[in-house]
PDB file of C-alpha atoms in Angstrom:
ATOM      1  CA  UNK A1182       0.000   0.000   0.000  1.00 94.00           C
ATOM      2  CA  UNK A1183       1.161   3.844  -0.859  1.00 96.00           C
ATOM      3  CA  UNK A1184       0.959   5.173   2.780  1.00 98.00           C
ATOM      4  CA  UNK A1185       0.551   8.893   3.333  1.00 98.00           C
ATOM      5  CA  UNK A1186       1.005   9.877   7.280  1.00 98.00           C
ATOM      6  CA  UNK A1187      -0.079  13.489   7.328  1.00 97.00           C
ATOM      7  CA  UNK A1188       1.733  15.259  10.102  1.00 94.00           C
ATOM      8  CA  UNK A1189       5.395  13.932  11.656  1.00 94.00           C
ATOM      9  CA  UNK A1190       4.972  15.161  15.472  1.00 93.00           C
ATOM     10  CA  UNK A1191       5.263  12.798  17.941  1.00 93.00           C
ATOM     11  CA  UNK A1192       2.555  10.216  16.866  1.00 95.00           C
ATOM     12  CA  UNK A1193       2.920  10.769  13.109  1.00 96.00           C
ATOM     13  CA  UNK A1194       6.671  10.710  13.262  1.00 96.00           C
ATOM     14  CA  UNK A1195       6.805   7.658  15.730  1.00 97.00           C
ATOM     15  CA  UNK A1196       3.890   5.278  13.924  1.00 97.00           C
ATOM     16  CA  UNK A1197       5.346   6.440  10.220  1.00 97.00           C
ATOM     17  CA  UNK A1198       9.090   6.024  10.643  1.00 96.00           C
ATOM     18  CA  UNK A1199       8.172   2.541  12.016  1.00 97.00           C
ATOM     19  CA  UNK A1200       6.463   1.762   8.963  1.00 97.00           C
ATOM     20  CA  UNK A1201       8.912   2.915   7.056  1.00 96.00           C
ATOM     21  CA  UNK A1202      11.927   0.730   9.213  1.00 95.00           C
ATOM     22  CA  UNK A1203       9.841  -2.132   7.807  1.00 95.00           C
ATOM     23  CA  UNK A1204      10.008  -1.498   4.153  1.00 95.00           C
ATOM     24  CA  UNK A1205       6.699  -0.004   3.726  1.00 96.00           C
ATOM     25  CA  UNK A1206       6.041   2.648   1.002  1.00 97.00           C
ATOM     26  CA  UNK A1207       5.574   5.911   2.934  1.00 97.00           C
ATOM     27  CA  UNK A1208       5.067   9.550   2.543  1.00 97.00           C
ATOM     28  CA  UNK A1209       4.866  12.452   5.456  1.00 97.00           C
ATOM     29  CA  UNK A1210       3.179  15.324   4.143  1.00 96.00           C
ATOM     30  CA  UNK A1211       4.269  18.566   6.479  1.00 94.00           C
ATOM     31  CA  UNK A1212       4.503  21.916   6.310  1.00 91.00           C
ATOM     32  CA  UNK A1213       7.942  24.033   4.855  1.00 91.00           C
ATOM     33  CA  UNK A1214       9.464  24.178   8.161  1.00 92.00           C
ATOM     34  CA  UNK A1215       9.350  20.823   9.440  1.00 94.00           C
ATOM     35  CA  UNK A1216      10.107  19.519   5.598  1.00 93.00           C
ATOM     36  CA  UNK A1217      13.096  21.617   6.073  1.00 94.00           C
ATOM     37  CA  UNK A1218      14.210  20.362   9.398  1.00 94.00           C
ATOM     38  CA  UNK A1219      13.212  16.692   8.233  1.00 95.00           C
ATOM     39  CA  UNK A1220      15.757  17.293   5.104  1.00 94.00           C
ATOM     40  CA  UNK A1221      18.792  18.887   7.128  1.00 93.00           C
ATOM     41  CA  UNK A1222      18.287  16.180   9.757  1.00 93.00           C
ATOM     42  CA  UNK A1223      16.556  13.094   9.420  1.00 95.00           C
ATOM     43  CA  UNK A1224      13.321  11.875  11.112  1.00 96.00           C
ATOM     44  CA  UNK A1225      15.208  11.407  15.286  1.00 97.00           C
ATOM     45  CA  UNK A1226      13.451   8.630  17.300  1.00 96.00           C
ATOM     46  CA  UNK A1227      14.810   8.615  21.062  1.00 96.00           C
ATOM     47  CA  UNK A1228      13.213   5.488  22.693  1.00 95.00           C
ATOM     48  CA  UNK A1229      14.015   3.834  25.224  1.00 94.00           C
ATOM     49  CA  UNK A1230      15.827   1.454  23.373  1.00 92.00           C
ATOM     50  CA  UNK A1231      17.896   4.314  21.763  1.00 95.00           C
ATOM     51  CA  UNK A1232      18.300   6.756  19.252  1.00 96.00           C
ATOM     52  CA  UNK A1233      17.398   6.122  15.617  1.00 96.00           C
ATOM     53  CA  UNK A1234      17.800   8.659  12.150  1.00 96.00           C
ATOM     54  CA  UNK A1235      15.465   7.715   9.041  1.00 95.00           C
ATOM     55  CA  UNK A1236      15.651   9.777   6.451  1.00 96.00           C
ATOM     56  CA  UNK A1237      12.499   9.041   4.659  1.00 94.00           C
ATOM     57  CA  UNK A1238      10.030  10.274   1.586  1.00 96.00           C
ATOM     58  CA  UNK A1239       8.631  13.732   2.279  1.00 96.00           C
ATOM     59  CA  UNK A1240       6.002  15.639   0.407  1.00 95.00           C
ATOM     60  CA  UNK A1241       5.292  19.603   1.222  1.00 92.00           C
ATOM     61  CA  UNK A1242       1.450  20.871   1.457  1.00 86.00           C
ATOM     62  CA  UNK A1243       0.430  21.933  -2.226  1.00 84.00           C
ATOM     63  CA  UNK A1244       3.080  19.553  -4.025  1.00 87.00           C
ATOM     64  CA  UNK A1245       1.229  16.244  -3.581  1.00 87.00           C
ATOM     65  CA  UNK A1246       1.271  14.143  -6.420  1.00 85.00           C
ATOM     66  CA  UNK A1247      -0.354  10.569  -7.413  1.00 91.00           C
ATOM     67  CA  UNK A1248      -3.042   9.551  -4.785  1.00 95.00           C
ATOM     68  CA  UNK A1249      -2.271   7.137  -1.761  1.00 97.00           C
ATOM     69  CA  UNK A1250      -4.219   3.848  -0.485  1.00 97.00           C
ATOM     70  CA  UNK A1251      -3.895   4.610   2.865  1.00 98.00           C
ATOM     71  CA  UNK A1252      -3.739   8.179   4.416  1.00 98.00           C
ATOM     72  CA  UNK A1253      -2.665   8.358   8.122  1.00 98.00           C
ATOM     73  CA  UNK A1254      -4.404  11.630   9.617  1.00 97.00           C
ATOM     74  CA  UNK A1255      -1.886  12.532  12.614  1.00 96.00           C
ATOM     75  CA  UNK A1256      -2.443  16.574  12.714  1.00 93.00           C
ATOM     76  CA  UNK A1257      -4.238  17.860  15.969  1.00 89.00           C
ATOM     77  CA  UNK A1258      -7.437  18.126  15.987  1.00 88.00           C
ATOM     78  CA  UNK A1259      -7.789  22.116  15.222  1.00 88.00           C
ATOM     79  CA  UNK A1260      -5.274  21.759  12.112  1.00 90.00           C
ATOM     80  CA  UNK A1261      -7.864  19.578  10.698  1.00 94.00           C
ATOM     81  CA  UNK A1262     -10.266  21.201   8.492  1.00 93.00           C
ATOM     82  CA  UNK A1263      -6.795  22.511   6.649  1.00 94.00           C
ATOM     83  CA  UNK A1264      -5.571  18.999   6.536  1.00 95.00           C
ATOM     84  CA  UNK A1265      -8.874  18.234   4.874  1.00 96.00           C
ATOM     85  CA  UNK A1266      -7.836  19.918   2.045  1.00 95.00           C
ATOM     86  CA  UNK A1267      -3.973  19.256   2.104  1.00 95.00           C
ATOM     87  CA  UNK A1268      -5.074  15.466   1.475  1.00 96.00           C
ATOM     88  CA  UNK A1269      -8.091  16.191  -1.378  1.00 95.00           C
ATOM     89  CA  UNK A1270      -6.010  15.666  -4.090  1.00 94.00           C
ATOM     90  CA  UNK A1271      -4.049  12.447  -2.809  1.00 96.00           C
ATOM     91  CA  UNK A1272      -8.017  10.875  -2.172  1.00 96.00           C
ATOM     92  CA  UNK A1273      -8.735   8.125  -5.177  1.00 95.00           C
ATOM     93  CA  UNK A1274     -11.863   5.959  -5.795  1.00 95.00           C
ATOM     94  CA  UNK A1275     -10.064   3.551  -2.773  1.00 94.00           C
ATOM     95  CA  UNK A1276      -8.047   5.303  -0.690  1.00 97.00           C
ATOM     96  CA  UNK A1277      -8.638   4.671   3.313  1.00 98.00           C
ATOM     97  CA  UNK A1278      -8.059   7.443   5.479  1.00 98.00           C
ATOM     98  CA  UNK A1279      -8.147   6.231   9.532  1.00 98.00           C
ATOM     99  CA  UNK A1280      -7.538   9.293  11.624  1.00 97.00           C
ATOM    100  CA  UNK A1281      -5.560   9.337  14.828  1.00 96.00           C
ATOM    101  CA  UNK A1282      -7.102  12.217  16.412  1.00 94.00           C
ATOM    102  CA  UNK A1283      -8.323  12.579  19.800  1.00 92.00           C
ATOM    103  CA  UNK A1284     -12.612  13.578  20.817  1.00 92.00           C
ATOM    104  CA  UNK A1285     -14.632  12.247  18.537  1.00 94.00           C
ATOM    105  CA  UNK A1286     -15.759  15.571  16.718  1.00 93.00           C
ATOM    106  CA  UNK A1287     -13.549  14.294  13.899  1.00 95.00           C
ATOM    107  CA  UNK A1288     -14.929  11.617  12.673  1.00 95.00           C
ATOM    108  CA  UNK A1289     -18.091  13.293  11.144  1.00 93.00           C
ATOM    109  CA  UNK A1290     -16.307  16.136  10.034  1.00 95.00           C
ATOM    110  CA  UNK A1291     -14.070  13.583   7.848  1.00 97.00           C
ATOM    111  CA  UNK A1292     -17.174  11.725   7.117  1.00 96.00           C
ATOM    112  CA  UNK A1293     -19.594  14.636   6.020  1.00 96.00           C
ATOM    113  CA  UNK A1294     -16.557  14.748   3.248  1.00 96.00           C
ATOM    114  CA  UNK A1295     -15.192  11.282   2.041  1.00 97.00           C
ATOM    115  CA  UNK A1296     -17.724   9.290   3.264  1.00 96.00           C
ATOM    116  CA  UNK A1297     -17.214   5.593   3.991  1.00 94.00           C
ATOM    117  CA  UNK A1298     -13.295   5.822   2.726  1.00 97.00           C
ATOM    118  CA  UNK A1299     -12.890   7.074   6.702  1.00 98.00           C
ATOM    119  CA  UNK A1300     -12.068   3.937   9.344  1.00 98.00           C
ATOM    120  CA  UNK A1301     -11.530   4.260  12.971  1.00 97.00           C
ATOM    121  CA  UNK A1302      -7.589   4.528  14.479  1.00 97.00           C
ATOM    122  CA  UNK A1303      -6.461   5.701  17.321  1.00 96.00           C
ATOM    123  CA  UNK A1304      -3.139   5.174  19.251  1.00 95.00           C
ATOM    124  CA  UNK A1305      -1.323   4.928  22.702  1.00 92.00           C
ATOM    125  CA  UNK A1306       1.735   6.149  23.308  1.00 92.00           C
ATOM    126  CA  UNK A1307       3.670   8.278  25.562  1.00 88.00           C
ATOM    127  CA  UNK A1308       5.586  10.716  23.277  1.00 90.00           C
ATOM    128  CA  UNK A1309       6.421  14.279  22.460  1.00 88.00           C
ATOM    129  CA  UNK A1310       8.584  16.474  20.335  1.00 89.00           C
ATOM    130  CA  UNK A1311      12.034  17.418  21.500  1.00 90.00           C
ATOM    131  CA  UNK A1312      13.837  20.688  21.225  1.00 88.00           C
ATOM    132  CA  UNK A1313      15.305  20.190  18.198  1.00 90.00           C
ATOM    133  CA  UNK A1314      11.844  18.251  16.497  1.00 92.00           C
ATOM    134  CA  UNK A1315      13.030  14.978  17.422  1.00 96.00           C
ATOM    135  CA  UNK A1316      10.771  12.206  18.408  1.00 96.00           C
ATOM    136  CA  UNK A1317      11.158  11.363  22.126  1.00 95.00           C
ATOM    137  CA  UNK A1318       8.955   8.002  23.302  1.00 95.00           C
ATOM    138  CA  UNK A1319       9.210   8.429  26.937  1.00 91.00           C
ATOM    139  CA  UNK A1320       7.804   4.711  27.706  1.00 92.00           C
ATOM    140  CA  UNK A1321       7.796   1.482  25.884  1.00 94.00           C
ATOM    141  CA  UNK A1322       3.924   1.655  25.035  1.00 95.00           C
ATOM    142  CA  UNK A1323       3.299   2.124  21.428  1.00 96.00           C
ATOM    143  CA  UNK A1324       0.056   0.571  20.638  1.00 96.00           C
ATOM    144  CA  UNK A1325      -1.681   1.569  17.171  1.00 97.00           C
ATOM    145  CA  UNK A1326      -5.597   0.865  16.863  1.00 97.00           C
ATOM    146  CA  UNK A1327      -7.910   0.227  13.668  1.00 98.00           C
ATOM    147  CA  UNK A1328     -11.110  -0.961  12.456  1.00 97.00           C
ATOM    148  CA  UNK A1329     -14.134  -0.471  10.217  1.00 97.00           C
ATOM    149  CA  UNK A1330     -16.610   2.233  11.929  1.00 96.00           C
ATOM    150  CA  UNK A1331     -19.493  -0.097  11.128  1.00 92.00           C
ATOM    151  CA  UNK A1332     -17.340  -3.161  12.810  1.00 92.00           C
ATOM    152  CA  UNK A1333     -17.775  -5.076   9.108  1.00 92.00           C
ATOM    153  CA  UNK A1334     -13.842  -5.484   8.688  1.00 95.00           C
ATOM    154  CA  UNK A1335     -14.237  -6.169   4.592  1.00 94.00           C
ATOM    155  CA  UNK A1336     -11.419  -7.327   2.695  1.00 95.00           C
ATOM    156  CA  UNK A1337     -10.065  -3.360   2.516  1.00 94.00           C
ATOM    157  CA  UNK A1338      -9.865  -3.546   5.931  1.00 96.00           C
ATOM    158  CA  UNK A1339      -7.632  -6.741   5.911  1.00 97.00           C
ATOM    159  CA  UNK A1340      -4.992  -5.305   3.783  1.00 96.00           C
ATOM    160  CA  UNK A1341      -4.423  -2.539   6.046  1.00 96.00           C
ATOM    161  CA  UNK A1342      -3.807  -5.101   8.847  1.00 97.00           C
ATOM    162  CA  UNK A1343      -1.666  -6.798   6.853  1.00 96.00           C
ATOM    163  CA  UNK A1344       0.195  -3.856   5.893  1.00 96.00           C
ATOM    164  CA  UNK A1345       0.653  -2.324   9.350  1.00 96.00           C
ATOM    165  CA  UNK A1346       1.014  -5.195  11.635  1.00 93.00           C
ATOM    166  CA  UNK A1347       4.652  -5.942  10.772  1.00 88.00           C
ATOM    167  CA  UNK A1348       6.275  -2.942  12.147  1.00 85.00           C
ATOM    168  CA  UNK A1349       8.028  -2.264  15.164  1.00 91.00           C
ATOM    169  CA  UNK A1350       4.951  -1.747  17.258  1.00 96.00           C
ATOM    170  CA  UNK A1351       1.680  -3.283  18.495  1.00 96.00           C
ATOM    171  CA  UNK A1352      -1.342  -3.450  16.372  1.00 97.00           C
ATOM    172  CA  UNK A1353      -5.126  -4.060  17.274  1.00 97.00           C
ATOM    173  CA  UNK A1354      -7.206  -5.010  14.221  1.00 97.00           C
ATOM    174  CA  UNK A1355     -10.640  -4.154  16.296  1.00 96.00           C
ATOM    175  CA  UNK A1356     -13.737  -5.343  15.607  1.00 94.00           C
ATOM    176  CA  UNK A1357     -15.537  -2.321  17.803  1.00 95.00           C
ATOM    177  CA  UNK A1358     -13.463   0.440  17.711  1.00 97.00           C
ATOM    178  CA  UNK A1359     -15.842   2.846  18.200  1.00 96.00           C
ATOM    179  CA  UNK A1360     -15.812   1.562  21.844  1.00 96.00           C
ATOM    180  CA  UNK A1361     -12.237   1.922  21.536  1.00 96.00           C
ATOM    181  CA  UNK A1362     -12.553   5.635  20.730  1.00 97.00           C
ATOM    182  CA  UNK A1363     -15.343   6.698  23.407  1.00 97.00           C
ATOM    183  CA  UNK A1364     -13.215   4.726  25.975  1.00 97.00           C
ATOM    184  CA  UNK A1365      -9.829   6.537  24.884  1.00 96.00           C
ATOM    185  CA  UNK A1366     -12.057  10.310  25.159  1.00 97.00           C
ATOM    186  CA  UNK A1367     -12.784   9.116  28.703  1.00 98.00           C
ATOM    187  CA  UNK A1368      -8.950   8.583  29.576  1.00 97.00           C
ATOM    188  CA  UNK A1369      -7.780  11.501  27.927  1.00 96.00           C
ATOM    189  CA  UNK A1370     -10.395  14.220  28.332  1.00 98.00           C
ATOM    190  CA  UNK A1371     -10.428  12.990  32.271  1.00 98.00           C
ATOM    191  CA  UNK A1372      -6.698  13.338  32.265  1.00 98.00           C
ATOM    192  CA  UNK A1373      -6.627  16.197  30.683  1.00 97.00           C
ATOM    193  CA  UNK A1374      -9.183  18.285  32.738  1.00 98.00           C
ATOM    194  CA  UNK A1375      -7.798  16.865  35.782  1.00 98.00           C
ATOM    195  CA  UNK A1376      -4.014  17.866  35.134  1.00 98.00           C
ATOM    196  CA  UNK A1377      -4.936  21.241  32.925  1.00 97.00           C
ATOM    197  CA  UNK A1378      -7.338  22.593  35.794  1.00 97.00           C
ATOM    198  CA  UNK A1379      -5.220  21.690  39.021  1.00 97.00           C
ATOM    199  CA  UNK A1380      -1.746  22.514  36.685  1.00 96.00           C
ATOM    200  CA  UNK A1381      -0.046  19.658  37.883  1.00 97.00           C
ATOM    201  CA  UNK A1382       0.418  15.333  37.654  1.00 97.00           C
ATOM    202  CA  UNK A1383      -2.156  13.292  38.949  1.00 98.00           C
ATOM    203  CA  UNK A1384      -0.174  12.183  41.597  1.00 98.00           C
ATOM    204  CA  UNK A1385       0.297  15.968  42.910  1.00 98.00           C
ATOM    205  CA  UNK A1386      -3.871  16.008  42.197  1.00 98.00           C
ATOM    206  CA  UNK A1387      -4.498  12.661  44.212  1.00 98.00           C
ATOM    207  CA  UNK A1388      -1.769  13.626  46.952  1.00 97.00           C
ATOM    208  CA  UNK A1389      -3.673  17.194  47.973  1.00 97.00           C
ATOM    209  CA  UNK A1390      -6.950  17.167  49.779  1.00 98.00           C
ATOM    210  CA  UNK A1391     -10.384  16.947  47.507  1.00 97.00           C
ATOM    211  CA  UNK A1392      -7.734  15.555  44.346  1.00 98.00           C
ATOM    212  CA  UNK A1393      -9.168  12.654  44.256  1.00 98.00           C
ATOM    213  CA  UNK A1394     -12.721  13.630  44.810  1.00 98.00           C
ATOM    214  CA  UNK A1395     -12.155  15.985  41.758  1.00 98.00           C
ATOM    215  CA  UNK A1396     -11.123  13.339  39.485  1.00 98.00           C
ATOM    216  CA  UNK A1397     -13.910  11.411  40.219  1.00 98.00           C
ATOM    217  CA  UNK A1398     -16.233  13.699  39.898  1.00 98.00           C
ATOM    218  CA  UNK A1399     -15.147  14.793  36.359  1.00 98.00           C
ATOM    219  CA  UNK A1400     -13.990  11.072  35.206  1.00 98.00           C
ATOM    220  CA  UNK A1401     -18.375  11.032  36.128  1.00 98.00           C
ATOM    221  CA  UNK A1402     -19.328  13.809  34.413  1.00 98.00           C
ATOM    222  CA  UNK A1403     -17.727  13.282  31.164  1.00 98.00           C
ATOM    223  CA  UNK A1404     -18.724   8.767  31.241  1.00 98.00           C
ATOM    224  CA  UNK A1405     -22.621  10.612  31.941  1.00 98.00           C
ATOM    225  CA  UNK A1406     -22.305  12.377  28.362  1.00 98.00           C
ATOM    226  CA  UNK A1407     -20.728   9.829  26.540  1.00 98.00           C
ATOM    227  CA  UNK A1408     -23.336   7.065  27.983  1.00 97.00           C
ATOM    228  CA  UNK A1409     -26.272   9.655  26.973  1.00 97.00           C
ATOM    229  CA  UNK A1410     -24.606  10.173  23.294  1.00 96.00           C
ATOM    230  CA  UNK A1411     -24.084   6.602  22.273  1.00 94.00           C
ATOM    231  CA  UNK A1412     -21.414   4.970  24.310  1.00 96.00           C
ATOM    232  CA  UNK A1413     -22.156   1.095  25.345  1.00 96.00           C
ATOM    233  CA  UNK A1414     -20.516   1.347  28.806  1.00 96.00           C
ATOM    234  CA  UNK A1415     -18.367  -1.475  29.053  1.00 97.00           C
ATOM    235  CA  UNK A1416     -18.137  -1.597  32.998  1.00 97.00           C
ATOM    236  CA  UNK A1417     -15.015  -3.513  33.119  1.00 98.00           C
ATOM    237  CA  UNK A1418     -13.053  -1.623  30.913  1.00 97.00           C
ATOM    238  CA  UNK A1419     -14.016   1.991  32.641  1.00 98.00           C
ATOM    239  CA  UNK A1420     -13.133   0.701  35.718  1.00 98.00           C
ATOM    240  CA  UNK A1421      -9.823  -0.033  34.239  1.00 98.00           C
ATOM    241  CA  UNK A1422      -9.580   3.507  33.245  1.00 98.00           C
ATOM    242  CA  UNK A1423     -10.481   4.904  36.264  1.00 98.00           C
ATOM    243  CA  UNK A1424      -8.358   2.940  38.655  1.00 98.00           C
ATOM    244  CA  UNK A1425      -5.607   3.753  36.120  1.00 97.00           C
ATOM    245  CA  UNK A1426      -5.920   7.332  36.474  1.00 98.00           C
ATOM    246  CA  UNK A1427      -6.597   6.915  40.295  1.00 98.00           C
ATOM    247  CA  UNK A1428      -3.399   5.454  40.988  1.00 97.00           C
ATOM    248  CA  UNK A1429      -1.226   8.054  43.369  1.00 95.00           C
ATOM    249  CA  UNK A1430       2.174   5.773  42.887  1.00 96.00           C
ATOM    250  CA  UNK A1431       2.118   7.225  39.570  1.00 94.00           C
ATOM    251  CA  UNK A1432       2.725  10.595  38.064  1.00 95.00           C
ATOM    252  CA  UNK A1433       0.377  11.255  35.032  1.00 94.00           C
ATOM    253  CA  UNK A1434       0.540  14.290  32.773  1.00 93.00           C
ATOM    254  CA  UNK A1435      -2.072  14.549  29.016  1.00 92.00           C
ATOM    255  CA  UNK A1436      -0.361  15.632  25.803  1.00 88.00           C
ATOM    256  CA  UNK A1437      -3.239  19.149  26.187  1.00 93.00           C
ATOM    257  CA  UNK A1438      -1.464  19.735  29.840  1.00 95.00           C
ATOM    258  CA  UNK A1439       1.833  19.404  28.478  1.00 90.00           C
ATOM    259  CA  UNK A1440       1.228  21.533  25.213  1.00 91.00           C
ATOM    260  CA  UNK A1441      -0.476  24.253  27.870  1.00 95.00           C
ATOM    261  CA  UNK A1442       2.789  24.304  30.243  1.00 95.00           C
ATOM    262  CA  UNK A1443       4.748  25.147  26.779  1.00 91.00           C
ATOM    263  CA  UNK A1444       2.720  27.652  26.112  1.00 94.00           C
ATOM    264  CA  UNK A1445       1.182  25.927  22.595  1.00 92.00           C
ATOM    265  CA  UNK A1446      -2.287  26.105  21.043  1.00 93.00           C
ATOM    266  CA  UNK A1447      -4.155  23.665  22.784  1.00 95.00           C
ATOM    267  CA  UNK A1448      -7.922  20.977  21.746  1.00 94.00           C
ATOM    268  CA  UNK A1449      -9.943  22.265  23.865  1.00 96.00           C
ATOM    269  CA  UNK A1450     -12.978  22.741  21.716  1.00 95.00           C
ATOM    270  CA  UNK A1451     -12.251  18.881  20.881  1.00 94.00           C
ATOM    271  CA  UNK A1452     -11.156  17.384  24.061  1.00 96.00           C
ATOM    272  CA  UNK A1453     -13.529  19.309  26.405  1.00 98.00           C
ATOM    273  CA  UNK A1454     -15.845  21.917  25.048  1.00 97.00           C
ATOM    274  CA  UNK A1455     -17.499  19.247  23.024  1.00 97.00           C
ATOM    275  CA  UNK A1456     -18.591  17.235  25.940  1.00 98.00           C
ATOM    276  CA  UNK A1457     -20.703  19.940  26.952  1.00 98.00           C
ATOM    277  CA  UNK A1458     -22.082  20.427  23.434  1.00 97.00           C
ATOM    278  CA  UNK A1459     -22.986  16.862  23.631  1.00 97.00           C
ATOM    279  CA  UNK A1460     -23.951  17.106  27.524  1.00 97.00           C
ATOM    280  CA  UNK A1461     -26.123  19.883  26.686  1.00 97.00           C
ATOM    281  CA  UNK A1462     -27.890  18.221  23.658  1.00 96.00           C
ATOM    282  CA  UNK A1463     -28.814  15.160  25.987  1.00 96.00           C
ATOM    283  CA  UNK A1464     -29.955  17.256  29.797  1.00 97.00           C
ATOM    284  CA  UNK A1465     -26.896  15.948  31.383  1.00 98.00           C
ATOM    285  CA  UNK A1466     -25.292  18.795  33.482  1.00 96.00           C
ATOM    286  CA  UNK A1467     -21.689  18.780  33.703  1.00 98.00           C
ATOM    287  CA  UNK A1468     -20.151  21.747  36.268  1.00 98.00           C
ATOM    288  CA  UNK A1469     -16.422  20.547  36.408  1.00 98.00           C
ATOM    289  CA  UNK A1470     -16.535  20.391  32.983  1.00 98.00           C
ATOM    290  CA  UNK A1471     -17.657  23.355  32.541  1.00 98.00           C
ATOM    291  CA  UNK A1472     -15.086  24.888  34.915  1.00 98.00           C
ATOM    292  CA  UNK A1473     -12.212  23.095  33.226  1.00 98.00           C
ATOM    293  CA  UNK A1474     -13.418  24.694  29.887  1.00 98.00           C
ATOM    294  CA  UNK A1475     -13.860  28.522  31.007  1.00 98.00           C
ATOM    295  CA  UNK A1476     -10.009  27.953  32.702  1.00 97.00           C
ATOM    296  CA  UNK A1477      -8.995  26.652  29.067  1.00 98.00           C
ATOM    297  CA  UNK A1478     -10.446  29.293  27.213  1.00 97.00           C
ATOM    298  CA  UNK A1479      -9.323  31.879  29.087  1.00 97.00           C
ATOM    299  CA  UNK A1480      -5.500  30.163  29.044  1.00 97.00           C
ATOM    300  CA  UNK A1481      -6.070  30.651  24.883  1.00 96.00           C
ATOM    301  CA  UNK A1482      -7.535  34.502  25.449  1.00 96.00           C
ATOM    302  CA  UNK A1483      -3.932  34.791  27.275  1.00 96.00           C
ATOM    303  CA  UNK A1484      -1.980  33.212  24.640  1.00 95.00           C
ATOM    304  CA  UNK A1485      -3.276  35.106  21.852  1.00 90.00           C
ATOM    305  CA  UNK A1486      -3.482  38.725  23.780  1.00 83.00           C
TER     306      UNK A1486
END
């Protein structure tokens, strides 16, 4: 397959240079200045196994050319209605495109405009960018998720397992990923509100008095929207989540908490504010929520004053 991974941040640049370690055929599409930093340098994985340098296929914004069978939406979640049209001309009569976004906002947006060419992805790992634009995985976890929307995994499907699950990470070919996406907006929106809101770990959160009332009482809020908006609560995998993030022998940050203490644009329209769009739609009243948005918003009014 002719892979296009849109994006090489820290999940783009992890997931593609993988695939392209294993001899498959792929493209990052990014913007001039990470093109140029890609060309001077090389694509710089530090893991904790060591540090890599692949210098692989790159494509600018504007200069596509040919179209691609699978396209590998990596961008966050604000850059994507211009992503939408970076990738339009690389879109054929049966090219995928599986988005590894986080909400789930996304996936009618990409929907309302390729239709059923968009599958379900999403992916965990425990990476950022470096200084200098490298890659840094800061744990071993590099899981990569996919699977028909409908749950009918046709034979389209099975080529892109085929294609992806030789690499140099762990692959899930699901057969309900759309649980798989509501239950990954429950981890990270909880985490995210938790460590954005209190501006610190969730071990600092669950170590000062009321921490871990407040994480319950968002981790709540937010499973009460996404139960009134669709979600099939699978008990035993929430409570998974939640004794995860309730755990005060370890230090948890999100990738929005981290992009905030950096001073970068940050999803909360995506990650947040659309749980109350959805709360609201369905009676369910959400008040940490709520006060976790107003605190992001206002960090954004800040950033762009």
């Amino acid at each position: 397959m002719r892979i296009l991974v849109v994006g090489a941040g820290a999940t783009g640049g992890y997931f593609g240079a993988r695939l392209a370690q294993a001899g498959r055929d792929v493209t990052f599409l990014v913007r001039e200045r990470r093109f140029q930093q890609l060309q001077q340098n090389g694509l710089v994985l530090k893991t904790p196994g060591g540090t890599e340098v692949i210098h692989p296929q790159l494509a600018q914004t504007g200069k596509l050319t040919g179209q691609f069978d699978l396209i590998i939406l990596t961008v966050k979640s604000f850059g994507l209605d211009q992503a939408i049209e970076d990738i339009a001309p690389a879109v054929g009569p049966e090219t995928l495109i599986m988005p590894i976004l986080n909400g789930m906002r996304h996936i009618d947006t990409l929907r309302a405009r390729f239709g059923d060419k968009v599958i379900g992805g999403l992916c965990k790992i425990n990476a950022t960018l470096g200084e200098h634009g490298e890659v840094v995985q800061m744990t071993p976890l590099h899981i990569l998720y996919y699977g028909a929307l409908d749950g009918h995994n046709d034979a389209r499907l099975q080529r892109v397992d085929e294609t992806l699950n030789i690499a140099q990470f762990d692959t899930v070919f699901a057969d309900n990923i759309i649980s798989e996406l509501w239950e990954k907006w429950l981890l990270l929106s909880t985490l995210g509100a938790v460590c954005c809101i209190a501006r610190g770990n969730t071990q600092k959160v669950l170590r000062s008095q009321g921490g871990e009332a407040l994480l319950q009482g968002i981790f709540t809020e937010v499973l009460s929207v996404l139960g009134a908006d669709g979600y099939q609560e699978r008990p035993a995998v929430t409570a998974k989540i939640y004794e995860t993030l309730n755990n005060p022998q370890v230090a948890m940050t999100s990738s929005m908490y981290r992009d905030l203490t950096q001073g970068y644009e940050i999803e909360a329209d995506q990650v947040i504010g659309d749980l109350l769009v959805r709360g609201a739609r369905s009676g369910v009243v959400t008040p940490l929520l709520n006060a976790v948005y107003v605190n992001l918003q206002v960090y954004l009014q800040n950033r762009s004053a």
